């Protein structure tokens, strides 16, 4: 349990550092849902065909971290952990919110990936998308079992802040 709380605190710290390093750029129009679906279903990273350079892509990635969709995963995690300490039934009520938050975060990453023109970031985003998808699958596979959900939260499956994209954007 301490590991999860430590991860949450460190995650918030990293989010703050990422925001300070971000150089927000105006965002271009969002890609069509067909383009987003194609990017998400591709097994190998597609060629970078978007409009945003590295700075623009990193700005969009860092903005996602502080958006309601980005913070929803952390919020749901905190609610599950907090409730698990005192009331297991309340913690179980939060599990569907975690799954939904992960899916919304993944959908936003798909959009960012589709709109990058930087090949290195495209590959990093695709790797991070695979990590997020695996985290979502692990939560779904836990089938509401709180102990299994806690195991997923303590693992690196949902450790978005240390993904490849975050490392590139912080450099």
C-alpha positions as MATLAB code, in Angstrom:
seq = 'XXXXXXXXXXXXXXXXXXXXXXXXXXXXXXXXXXXXXXXXXXXXXXXXXXXXXXXXXXXXXXXXXXXXXXXXXXXXXXXXXXXXXXXXXXXXXXXXXXXXXXXXXXXXXXXXXXXXXXXXXXXXXXXXXXXXXXXXXXXXXXXXXXXXXXXXXXXXXXXXXXXXXXXXXXX';
ca = [
       0.000    0.000    0.000;
       2.871    2.371    0.802;
       4.284    1.731   -2.648;
       1.047    2.831   -4.290;
       0.871    6.001   -2.208;
       4.525    6.745   -2.937;
       3.901    6.203   -6.645;
       0.928    8.571   -6.549;
       2.935   11.281   -4.776;
       5.894   10.877   -7.126;
       3.531   10.913  -10.091;
       2.114   14.248   -8.984;
       5.643   15.594   -8.581;
       6.602   14.456  -12.071;
       3.454   15.991  -13.500;
       4.434   19.303  -11.929;
       7.924   19.089  -13.356;
       6.573   18.243  -16.788;
       4.244   21.223  -16.714;
       7.072   23.578  -15.830;
       9.127   22.244  -18.729;
       6.295   22.436  -21.239;
       6.269   25.125  -23.880;
       2.595   25.215  -24.855;
       1.966   25.619  -28.549;
      -1.368   26.217  -30.219;
      -3.061   22.977  -31.024;
      -4.009   21.986  -34.513;
      -7.348   20.472  -35.420;
      -7.917   17.034  -33.946;
      -7.619   14.117  -36.356;
     -10.685   12.235  -37.483;
     -11.833    9.266  -35.449;
     -10.932    7.032  -38.394;
      -7.327    8.240  -38.218;
      -7.306    7.743  -34.456;
      -8.688    4.222  -34.797;
      -6.124    3.360  -37.459;
      -3.299    4.607  -35.257;
      -4.581    2.653  -32.272;
      -5.010   -0.606  -34.156;
      -1.623   -0.561  -35.861;
       0.724   -3.203  -34.480;
       3.866   -1.471  -35.740;
       4.382    2.269  -35.341;
       3.141    4.083  -38.408;
       5.143    6.770  -40.119;
       4.791   10.178  -38.512;
       2.385   12.053  -40.769;
       0.922   14.603  -38.358;
       1.369   18.344  -38.237;
       2.998   18.907  -34.839;
       6.740   19.057  -34.328;
       8.478   17.787  -31.191;
       7.722   20.931  -29.163;
       4.058   20.915  -30.164;
       3.664   17.207  -29.489;
       5.362   17.489  -26.095;
       3.155   20.460  -25.229;
       0.042   18.430  -26.121;
       1.342   15.454  -24.114;
       2.084   17.626  -21.076;
      -1.294   19.362  -21.367;
      -2.959   15.935  -21.330;
      -1.270   15.176  -18.006;
      -3.131   18.097  -16.400;
      -6.379   17.770  -18.305;
      -9.441   16.227  -16.674;
      -8.841   13.069  -18.731;
      -5.211   12.882  -17.678;
      -5.903   13.490  -14.007;
      -8.889   11.122  -13.954;
      -6.627    8.048  -13.825;
      -4.726    9.454  -10.862;
      -7.981   10.529   -9.209;
      -9.591    7.115   -9.621;
      -6.432    5.466   -8.306;
      -6.450    7.725   -5.246;
     -10.131    7.021   -4.588;
      -9.604    3.268   -4.804;
      -6.610    3.349   -2.481;
      -8.262    5.726   -0.031;
     -11.464    3.713    0.086;
      -9.568    0.418    0.323;
      -7.992    1.587    3.559;
     -11.368    1.860    5.261;
     -14.201    0.459    3.158;
     -13.628   -2.235    0.562;
     -17.160   -1.855   -0.834;
     -16.562    1.828   -1.601;
     -13.257    0.958   -3.239;
     -14.971   -1.567   -5.514;
     -17.438    1.139   -6.602;
     -14.495    3.146   -7.967;
     -13.058    0.365  -10.154;
     -15.307    1.055  -13.189;
     -14.242    4.712  -13.016;
     -10.603    3.633  -13.270;
     -11.301    1.564  -16.386;
     -13.191    4.453  -17.984;
     -10.433    6.925  -17.088;
      -7.757    4.687  -18.612;
      -9.744    4.369  -21.846;
     -10.291    8.137  -22.086;
      -6.577    8.762  -21.489;
      -5.706    6.204  -24.168;
      -8.064    7.871  -26.646;
      -6.355   11.226  -26.079;
      -2.919    9.633  -26.586;
      -4.172    8.215  -29.889;
      -5.048   11.749  -31.014;
      -1.639   13.101  -29.990;
       0.115   10.206  -31.745;
      -1.880   10.759  -34.932;
      -0.962   14.450  -34.988;
       2.811   14.215  -34.478;
       5.276   14.767  -37.294;
       8.241   13.625  -35.168;
       9.190    9.991  -35.881;
      10.915    9.453  -32.509;
       7.898   10.758  -30.604;
       5.539    8.741  -32.807;
       7.375    5.549  -31.840;
       7.400    6.582  -28.168;
       3.692    7.402  -28.221;
       2.909    4.050  -29.842;
       4.914    2.273  -27.111;
       3.097    4.278  -24.436;
      -0.244    3.467  -26.062;
       0.604   -0.224  -25.795;
       1.483    0.260  -22.100;
      -1.791    2.107  -21.415;
      -3.781   -0.554  -23.279;
      -2.050   -3.287  -21.259;
      -2.878   -1.426  -18.044;
      -6.510   -1.162  -19.076;
      -6.589   -4.852  -19.957;
      -5.052   -5.738  -16.585;
      -7.732   -3.720  -14.790;
     -10.455   -5.408  -16.856;
      -8.913   -8.850  -16.258;
      -9.015   -8.219  -12.498;
     -12.794   -8.455  -12.898;
     -13.534   -6.244   -9.899;
     -11.194   -8.114   -7.542;
      -9.820   -5.341   -5.338;
      -6.627   -7.221   -4.470;
      -5.831   -7.735   -8.158;
      -6.593   -4.069   -8.884;
      -4.182   -3.031   -6.122;
      -1.543   -5.328   -7.677;
      -2.057   -3.583  -11.035;
      -1.797   -0.171   -9.372;
       1.433   -1.191   -7.629;
       2.959   -2.491  -10.863;
       4.367   -0.424  -13.705;
       1.307   -1.114  -15.891;
      -0.175    2.326  -15.179;
       3.057    4.238  -14.593;
       2.411    6.757  -17.376;
       4.885    9.376  -16.152;
       7.915    7.190  -16.814;
       6.910    6.144  -20.318;
       9.043    6.807  -23.385;
       7.141    9.947  -24.391;
       7.588   11.540  -20.968;
      11.332   10.813  -21.045;
      11.717   12.390  -24.500;
       9.643   15.430  -23.602;
      11.559   15.993  -20.352;
      14.951   15.864  -22.107;
];
